[in-house]
Coordinates of C-alpha atoms in Angstrom, one line a residue:
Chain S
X34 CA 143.0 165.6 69.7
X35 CA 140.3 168.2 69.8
X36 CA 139.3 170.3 72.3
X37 CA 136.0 168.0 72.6
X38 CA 137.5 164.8 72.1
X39 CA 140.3 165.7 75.4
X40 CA 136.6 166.8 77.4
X41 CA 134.8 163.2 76.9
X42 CA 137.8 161.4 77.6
X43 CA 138.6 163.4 80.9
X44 CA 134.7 162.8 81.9
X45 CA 135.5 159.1 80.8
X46 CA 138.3 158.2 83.0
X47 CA 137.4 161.2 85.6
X48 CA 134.1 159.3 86.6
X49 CA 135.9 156.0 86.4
X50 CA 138.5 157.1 88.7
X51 CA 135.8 158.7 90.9
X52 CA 134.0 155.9 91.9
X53 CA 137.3 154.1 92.8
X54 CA 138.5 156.7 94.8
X55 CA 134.7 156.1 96.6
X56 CA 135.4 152.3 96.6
X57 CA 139.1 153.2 98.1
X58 CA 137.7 155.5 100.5
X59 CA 134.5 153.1 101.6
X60 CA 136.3 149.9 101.7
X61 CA 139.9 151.1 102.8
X62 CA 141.8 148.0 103.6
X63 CA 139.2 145.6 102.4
X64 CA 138.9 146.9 99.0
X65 CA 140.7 144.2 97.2
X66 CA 138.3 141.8 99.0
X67 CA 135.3 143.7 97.6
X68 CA 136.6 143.7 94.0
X69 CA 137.5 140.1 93.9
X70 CA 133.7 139.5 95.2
X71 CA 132.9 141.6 91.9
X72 CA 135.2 140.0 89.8
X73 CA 133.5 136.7 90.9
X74 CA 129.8 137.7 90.6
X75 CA 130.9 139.9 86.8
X76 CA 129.1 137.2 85.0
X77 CA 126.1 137.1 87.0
X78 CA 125.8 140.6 86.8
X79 CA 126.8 141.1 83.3
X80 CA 124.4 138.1 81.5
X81 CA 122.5 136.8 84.0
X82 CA 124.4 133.3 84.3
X83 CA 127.0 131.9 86.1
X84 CA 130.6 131.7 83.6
X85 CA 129.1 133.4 81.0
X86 CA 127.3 130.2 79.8
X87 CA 124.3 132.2 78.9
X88 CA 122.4 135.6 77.7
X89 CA 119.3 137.1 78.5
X90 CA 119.8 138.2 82.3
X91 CA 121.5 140.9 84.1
X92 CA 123.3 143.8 82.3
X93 CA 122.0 142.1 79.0
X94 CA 118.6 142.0 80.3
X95 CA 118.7 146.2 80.2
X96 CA 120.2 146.2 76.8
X97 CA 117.9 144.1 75.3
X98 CA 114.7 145.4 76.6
X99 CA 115.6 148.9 76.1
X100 CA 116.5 147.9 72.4
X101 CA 113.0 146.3 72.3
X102 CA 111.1 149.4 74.1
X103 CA 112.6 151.8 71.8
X104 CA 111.9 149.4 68.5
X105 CA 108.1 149.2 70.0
X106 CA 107.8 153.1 70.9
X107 CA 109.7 154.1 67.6
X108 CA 107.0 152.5 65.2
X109 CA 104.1 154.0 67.8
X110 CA 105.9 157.5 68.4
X111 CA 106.5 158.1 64.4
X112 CA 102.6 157.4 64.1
X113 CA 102.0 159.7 67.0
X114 CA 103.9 162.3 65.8
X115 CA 102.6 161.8 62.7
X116 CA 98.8 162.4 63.8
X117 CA 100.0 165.3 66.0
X118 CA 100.9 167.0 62.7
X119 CA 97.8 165.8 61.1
X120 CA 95.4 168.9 58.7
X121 CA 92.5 167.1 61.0
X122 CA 92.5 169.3 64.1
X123 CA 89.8 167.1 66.2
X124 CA 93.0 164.2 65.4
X125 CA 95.9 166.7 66.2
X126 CA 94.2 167.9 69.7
X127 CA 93.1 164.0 70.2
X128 CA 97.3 163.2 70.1
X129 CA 98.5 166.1 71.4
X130 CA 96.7 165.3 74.5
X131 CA 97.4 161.7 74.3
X132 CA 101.0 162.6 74.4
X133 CA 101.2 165.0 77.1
X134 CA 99.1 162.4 78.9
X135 CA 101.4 159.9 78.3
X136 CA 104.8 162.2 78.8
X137 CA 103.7 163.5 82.3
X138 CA 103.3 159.7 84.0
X139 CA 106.1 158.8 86.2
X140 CA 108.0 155.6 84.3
X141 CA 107.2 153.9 87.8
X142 CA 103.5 154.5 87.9
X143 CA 103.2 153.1 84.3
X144 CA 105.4 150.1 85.2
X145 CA 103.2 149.4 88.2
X146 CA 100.0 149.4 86.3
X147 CA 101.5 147.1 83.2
X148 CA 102.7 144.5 86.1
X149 CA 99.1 144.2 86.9
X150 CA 97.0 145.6 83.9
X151 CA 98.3 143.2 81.2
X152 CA 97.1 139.5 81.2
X153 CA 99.4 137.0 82.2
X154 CA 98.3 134.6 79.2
X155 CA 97.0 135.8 75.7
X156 CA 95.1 134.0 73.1
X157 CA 95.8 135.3 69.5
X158 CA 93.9 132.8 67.2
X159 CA 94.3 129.6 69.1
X160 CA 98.1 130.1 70.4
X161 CA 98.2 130.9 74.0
X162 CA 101.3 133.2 74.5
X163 CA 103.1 134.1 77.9
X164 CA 103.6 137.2 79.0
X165 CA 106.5 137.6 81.2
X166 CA 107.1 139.8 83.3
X167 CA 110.0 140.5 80.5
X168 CA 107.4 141.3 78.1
X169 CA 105.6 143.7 80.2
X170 CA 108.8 146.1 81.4
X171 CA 109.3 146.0 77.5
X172 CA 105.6 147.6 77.1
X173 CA 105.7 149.1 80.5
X174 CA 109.1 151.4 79.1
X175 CA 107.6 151.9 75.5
X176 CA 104.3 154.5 76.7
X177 CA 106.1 157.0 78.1
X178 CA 109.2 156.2 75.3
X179 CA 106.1 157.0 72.0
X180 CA 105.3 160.2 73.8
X181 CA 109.1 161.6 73.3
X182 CA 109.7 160.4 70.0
X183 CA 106.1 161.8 69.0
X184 CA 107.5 164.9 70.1
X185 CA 110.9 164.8 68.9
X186 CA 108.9 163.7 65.3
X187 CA 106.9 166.8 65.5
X188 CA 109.6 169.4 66.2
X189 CA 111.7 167.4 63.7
X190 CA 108.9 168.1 60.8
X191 CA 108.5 172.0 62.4
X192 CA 112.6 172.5 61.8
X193 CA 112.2 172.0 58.3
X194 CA 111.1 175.2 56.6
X195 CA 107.4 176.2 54.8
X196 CA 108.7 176.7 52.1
X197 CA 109.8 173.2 50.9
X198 CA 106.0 172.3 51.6
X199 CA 104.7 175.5 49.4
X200 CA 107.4 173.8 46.2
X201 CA 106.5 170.6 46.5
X202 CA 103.1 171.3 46.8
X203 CA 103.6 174.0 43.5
X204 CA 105.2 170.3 42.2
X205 CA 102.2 168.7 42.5
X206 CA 103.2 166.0 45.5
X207 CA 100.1 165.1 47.6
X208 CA 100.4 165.4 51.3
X209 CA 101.6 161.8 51.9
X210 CA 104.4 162.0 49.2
X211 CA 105.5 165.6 50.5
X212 CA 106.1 163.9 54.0
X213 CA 107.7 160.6 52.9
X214 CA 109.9 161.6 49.8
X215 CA 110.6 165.8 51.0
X216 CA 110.1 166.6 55.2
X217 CA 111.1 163.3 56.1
X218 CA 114.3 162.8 54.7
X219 CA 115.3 166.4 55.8
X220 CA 113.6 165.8 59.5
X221 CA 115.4 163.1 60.0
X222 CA 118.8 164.1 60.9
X223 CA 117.9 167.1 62.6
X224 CA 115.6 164.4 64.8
X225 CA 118.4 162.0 65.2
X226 CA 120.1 163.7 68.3
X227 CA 116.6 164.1 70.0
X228 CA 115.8 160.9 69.5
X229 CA 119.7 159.0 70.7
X230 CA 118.8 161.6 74.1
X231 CA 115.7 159.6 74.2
X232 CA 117.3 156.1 73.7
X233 CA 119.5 157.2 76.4
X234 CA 117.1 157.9 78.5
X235 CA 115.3 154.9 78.2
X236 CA 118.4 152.9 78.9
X237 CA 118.6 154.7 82.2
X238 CA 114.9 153.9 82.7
X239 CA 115.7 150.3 82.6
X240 CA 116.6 150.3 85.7
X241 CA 113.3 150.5 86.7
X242 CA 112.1 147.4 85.7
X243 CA 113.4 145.7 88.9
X244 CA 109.5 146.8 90.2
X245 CA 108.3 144.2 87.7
X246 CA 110.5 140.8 89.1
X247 CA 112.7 140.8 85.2
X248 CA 115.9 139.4 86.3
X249 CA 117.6 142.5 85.3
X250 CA 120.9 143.9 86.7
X251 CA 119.5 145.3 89.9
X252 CA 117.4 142.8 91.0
X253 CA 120.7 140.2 90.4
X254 CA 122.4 143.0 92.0
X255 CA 120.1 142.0 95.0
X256 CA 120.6 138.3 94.9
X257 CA 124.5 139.1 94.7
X258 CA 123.7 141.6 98.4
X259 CA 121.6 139.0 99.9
X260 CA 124.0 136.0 99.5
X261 CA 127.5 137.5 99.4
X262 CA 126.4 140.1 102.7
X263 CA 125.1 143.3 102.9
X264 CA 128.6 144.6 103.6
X265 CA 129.3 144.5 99.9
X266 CA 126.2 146.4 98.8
X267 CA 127.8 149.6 98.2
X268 CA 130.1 147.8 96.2
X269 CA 127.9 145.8 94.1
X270 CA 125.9 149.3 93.4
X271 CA 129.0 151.0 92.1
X272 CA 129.9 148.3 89.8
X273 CA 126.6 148.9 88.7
X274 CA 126.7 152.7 88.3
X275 CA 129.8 152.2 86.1
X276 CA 128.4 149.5 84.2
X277 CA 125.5 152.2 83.2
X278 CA 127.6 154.9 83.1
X279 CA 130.4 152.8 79.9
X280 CA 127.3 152.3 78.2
X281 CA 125.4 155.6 78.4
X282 CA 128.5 158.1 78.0
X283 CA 129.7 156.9 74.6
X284 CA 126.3 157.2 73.2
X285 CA 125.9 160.8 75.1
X286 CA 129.2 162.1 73.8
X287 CA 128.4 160.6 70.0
X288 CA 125.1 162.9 70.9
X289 CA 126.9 165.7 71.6
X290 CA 129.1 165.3 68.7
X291 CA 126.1 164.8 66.0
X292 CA 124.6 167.9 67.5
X293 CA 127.5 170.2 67.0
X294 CA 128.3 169.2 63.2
X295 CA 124.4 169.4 62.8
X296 CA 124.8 173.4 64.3
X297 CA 128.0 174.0 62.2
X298 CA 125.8 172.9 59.0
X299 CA 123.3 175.0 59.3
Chain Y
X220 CA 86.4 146.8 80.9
X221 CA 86.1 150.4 81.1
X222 CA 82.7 150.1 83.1
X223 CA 83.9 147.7 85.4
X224 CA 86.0 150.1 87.4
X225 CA 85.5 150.1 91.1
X226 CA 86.4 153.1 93.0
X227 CA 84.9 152.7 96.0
X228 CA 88.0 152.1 98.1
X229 CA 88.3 155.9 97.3
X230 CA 85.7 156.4 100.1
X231 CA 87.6 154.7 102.8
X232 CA 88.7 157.4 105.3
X233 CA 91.6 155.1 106.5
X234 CA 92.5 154.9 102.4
X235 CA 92.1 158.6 102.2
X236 CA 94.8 159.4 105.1
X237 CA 97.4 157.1 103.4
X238 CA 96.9 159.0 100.0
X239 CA 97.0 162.2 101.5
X240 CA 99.7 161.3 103.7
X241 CA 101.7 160.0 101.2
X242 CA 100.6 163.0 99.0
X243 CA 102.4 165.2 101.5
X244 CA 105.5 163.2 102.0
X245 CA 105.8 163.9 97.7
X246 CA 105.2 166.9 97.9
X247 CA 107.7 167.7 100.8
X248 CA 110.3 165.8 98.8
X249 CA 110.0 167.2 95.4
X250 CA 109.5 170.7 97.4
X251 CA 113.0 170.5 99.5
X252 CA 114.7 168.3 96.4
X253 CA 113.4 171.4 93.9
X254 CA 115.3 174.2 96.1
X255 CA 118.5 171.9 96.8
X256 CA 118.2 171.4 92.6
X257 CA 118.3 175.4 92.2
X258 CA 121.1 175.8 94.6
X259 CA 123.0 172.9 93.5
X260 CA 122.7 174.4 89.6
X261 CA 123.7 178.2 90.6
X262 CA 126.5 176.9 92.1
X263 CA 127.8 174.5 90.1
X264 CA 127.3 176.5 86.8
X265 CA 129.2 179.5 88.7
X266 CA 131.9 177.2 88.9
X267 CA 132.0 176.4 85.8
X268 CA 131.9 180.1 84.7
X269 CA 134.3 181.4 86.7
X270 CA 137.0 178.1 86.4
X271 CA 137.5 177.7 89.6
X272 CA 140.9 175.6 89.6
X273 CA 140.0 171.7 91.3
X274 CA 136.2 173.2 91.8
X275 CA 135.6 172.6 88.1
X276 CA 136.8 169.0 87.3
X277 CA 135.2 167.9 90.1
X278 CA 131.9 169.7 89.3
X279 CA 132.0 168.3 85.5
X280 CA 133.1 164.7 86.3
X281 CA 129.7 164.9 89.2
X282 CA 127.6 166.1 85.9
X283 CA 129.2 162.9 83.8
X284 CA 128.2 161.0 86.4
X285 CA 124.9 161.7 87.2
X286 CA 123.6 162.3 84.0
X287 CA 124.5 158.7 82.7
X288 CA 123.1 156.8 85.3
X289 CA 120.4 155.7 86.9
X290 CA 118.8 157.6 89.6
X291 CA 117.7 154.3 91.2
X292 CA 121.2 153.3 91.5
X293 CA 121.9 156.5 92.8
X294 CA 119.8 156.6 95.3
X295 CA 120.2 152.8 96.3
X296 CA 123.8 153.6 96.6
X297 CA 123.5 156.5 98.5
X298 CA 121.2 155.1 100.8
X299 CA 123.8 151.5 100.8
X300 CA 126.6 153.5 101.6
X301 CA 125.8 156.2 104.0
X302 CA 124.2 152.8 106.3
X303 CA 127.5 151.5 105.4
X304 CA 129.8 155.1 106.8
X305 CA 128.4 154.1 109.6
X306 CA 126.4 157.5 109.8
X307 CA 124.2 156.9 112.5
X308 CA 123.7 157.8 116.2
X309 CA 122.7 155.4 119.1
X310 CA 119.6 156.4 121.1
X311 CA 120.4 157.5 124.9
X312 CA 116.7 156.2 125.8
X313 CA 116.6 152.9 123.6
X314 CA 119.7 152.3 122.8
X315 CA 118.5 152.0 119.6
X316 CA 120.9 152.8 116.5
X317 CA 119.4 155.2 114.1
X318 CA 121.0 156.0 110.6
X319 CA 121.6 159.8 110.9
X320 CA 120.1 160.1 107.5
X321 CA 117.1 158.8 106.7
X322 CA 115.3 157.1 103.7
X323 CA 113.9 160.7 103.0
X324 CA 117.1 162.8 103.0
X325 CA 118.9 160.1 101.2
X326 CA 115.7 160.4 98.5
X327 CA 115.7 164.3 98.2
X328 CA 119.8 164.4 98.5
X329 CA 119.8 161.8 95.0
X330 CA 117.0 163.8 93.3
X331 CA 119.0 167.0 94.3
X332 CA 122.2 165.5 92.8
X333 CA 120.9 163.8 89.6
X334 CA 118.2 166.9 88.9
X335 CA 121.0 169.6 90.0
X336 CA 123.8 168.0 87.0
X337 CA 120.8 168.8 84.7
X338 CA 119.6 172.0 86.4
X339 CA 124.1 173.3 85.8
X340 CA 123.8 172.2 82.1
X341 CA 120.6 174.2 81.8
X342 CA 121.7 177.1 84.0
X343 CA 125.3 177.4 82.2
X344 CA 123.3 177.0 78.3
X345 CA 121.1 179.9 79.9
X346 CA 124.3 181.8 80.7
X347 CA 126.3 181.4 77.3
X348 CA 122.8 183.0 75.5
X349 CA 123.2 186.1 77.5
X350 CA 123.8 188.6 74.8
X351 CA 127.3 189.7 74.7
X352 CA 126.3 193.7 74.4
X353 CA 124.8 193.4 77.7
X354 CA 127.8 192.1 79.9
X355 CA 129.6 194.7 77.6
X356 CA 127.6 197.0 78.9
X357 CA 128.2 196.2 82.6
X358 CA 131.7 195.9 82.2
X359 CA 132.2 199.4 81.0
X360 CA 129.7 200.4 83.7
X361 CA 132.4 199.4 86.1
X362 CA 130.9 196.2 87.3
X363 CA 133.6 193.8 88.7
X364 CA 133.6 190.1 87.5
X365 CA 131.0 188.3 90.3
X366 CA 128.8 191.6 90.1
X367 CA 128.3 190.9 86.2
X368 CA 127.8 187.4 87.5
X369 CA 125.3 188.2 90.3
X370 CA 123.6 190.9 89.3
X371 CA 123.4 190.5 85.2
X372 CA 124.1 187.1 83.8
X373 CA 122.2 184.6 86.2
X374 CA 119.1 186.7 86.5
X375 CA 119.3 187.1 82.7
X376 CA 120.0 183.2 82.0
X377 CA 117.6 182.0 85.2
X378 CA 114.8 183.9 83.5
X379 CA 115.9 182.5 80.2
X380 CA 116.0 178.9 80.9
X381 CA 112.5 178.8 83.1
X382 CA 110.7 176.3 80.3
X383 CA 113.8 174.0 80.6
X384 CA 114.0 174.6 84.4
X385 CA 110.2 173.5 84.2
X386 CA 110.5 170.2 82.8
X387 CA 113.4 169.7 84.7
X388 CA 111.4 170.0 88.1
X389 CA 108.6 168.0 86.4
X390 CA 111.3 165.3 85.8
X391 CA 112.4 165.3 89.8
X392 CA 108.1 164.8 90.6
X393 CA 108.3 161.9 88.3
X394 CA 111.7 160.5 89.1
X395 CA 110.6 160.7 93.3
X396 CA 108.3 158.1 92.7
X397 CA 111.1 155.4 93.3
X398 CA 111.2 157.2 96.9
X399 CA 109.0 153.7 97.4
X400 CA 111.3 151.6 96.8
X401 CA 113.1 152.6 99.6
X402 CA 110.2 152.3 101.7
X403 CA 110.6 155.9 101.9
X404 CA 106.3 156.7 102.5
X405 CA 105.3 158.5 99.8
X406 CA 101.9 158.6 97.7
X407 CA 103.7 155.9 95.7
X408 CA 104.2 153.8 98.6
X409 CA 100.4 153.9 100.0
X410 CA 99.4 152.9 96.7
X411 CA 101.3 149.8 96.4
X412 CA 100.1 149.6 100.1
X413 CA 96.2 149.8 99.0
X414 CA 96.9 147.7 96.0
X415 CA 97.9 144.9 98.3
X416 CA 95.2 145.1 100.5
X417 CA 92.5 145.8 97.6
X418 CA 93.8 143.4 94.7
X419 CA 92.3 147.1 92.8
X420 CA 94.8 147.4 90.8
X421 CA 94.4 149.1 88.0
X422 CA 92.2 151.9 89.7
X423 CA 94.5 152.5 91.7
X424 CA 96.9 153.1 89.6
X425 CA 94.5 155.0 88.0
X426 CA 94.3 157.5 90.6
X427 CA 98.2 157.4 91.4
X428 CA 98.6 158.6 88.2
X429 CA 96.1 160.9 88.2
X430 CA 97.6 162.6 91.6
X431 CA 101.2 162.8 89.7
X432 CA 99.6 164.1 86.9
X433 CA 97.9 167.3 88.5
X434 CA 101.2 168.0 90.5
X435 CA 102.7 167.9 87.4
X436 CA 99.8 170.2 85.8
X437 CA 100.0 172.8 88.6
X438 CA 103.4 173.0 88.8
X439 CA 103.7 173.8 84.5
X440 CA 100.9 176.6 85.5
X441 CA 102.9 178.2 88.1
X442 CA 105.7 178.1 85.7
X443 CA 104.5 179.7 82.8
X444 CA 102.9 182.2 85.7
X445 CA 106.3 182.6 86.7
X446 CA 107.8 183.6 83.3
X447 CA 104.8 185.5 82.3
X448 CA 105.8 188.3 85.9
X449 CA 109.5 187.4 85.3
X450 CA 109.5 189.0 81.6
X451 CA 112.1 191.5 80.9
X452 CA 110.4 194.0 78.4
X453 CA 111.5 193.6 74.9
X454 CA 114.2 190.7 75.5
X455 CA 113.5 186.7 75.7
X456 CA 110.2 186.7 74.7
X457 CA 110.5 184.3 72.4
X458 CA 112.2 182.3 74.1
X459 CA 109.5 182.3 77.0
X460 CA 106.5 181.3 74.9

């Protein structure tokens, strides 16, 4: 094993063993009690449903709206990025400001003011649509989201050098080919660790959407506090710390590890 | 929609006290979360450096930990178990029991752990770009071990790393926001308060975000004052644009 690989995995099993030995110590003699009410209530926690029947709340509920934030702040933040790099300074100072705007709002604030500034029905040609209060932590999570990746686009278009704008330009390739066929491809990876930092981010963010009543993991996490006793609350937030933590460390240490073979290339 | 704003509430003196209020319970969290953030970072990255035997698992496993979680969870935990240590002290005159901690120092002890794991990351990376001459120079100047540490690496890497410091502490301002949800009073809390009793919510969301957004502002300025006095002559500039 390498030296890095032995690091992650001590981290791994050191915070796993961590927030046992703060179970242990909180729960003493009724800690078998405690994790046979969270063996019970796993399901619940993990999808939302009761035997695993169904998908869509709990732990599931964070995955999938942090898949959909970053798919909807992806598509904005490349275009964002892509104006803050823009030969049109009026549009460059225009995003630039857009995205510091956008980057320096607390995730709460933003929440808050989705719950209430988006319509709770919309009308597109005829078809009424109903925006959940799923929908709107999935927009909610996507503004501040598109300000990161538009800045994780731009330096990822700075870290390639002039001079492969000055050939292909010498080549004849207008702007719009120069980015798509030339920067891009070459901007790319060196975005890519930026950018998983970001997702990871996000995923943490999640947790946030209990403001906006999404039966997400902490607001079952509540239910499971209110009708199993409060005595079990520290419990219940534990399990959900480590339930965070197996999903975010993986994708932290795969972070880690694309950043170093990206130095080492260079 | 734009035109249709209403901002009168703004001129309600009882409205005004909550803000302000609240604006002073933010800015007394983020203010004593920011210094136990710095002291929590020097420490833990002098650990680090000098491999202090147990010190130094302990101190990377509390980085793992909170760095890949949530700092809601965190600070609902926190605030769950310390209720649940049974840290509190009855009151001789009421007989009341009050938690010996309270909503606030559970909210500024989370921030402080969850900002502090990033603030040893940034701190150590600040330390390993010290320039090898220059603690080869204090060696051979005599300088035992903790004095390079004291006196030429941390001022070194804590002058290096103010622009990651910076977003660091604007990343505590934002992340106390959830301070509400533990019915902490903060700027956050009022507004959800004024929001209830004003169905205004957009504007006042509005100016929420406004208020974050110039404590944000103010505290970049002071920064980038900061690095501009802090300068050593002829090293770091670049890295203190």
């Amino acid at each position: 094993m390498s030296k890095e690989t032995t690091s992650a995995t001590f981290g791994f099993f050191g915070v796993v063993a961590a927030l046992l030995a703060v179970l242990l110590t909180l729960y003493g003699q009724g800690t078998g009690e405690a994790l046979r009410v969270l063996f019970d209530r796993s399901s619940l926690l993990l999808t939302g449903s009761s035997n695993f029947s169904g998908f869509g709340g709990g732990f599931s509920a964070n995955v999938i709206i942090s898949v959909l934030s970053m798919a909807i702040a992806l598509v904005c933040g490349f275009f964002l990025g892509g104006a803050m790099v823009s030969p049109n300074a009026m549009v460059r100072s225009v995003a630039v400001v857009f995205m510091n705007l956008l980057r320096s709002s607390p995730w709460l604030v933003v929440l808050y003011a989705m719950l209430y500034l988006l319509p709770f029905n919309v009308s597109i040609f005829g078809h009424h649509i109903f925006v959940s209060p799923f929908l709107k932590a999935v927009i909610g999570l996507s503004f501040p989201v598109t300000a990161y990746i538009a800045e994780a686009f731009r330096n990822g278009i700075h870290a390639v050098p002039d001079g492969q704008w000055e050939s292909a330009r010498a080549l004849g390739y207008r702007r719009g080919q120069i980015l798509r066929l030339i920067i891009l491809p070459q901007a790319f990876p060196l975005m890519l660790p930026n950018l998983m930092t970001t997702y990871a981010m996000l995923f943490i963010g999640t947790s946030l959407v209990v403001v906006t009543g999404t039966s997400d993991v902490l607001s079952i996490g509540k239910t499971v506090i209110a009708s199993d006793g409060d005595d079990y609350a520290a419990a219940v937030y534990l399990y959900i710390l480590l339930l965070f933590f197996l999903f975010a460390y993986p994708l932290a240490t795969w972070t880690r590890a694309l950043e170093r073979s990206l130095s080492k290339g260079k | 929609m734009l035109f249709s704003l209403d901002f009168e509430w703004l001129a309600d003196p009882l409205y005004q006290d909550w803000l302000l209020e609240g604006l002073g319970t933010t800015l007394a969290i983020t203010g004593v979360g920011t210094i136990l953030m710095l002291i929590i970072g020097v420490v833990g990255a002098a650990i680090i450096h000098f491999n202090i035997p147990v010190a130094k698992p302990l101190t990377i496993i509390m980085i793992d930990l909170f760095r890949n979680t949530p700092p809601l969870v965190q600070l609902l935990f926190l605030y769950f178990m310390l209720s649940d240590l049974g840290m509190s002290y009855t009151d001789a005159t009421t007989g009341e029991r009050i938690p010996l901690l309270s909503g606030f120092a559970c909210v500024v002890i989370s921030l402080a752990l969850y900002n502090g794991s990033i603030a040893i990351e940034v701190i150590r990376s600040g330390i390993n770009s010290v320039p090898r001459q220059t603690v080869e120079g204090g060696i051979s100047l005599g300088y035992s071990r903790a004095q390079i540490f004291r006196w030429i690496e941390l001022p070194i890497a804590l002058r290096l790393t103010i622009p990651n410091m910076t977003s660091n502490v604007v990343s505590l301002i934002k992340t106390s926001a959830q301070a509400a949800l533990v019915a902490v009073t903060d700027v956050m809390f009022y507004a959800t308060q004024i929001t209830l009793e004003t169905f205004l919510n957009l504007e006042v969301m509005i100016v929420l975000w406004l208020i974050y957004l110039v404590i944000t502002t103010l505290v970049v300025l002071l920064a980038k004052q900061l690095a501009k006095a802090l300068t050593i002559p002829g090293f770091g500039a670049g890295a203190m644009k």
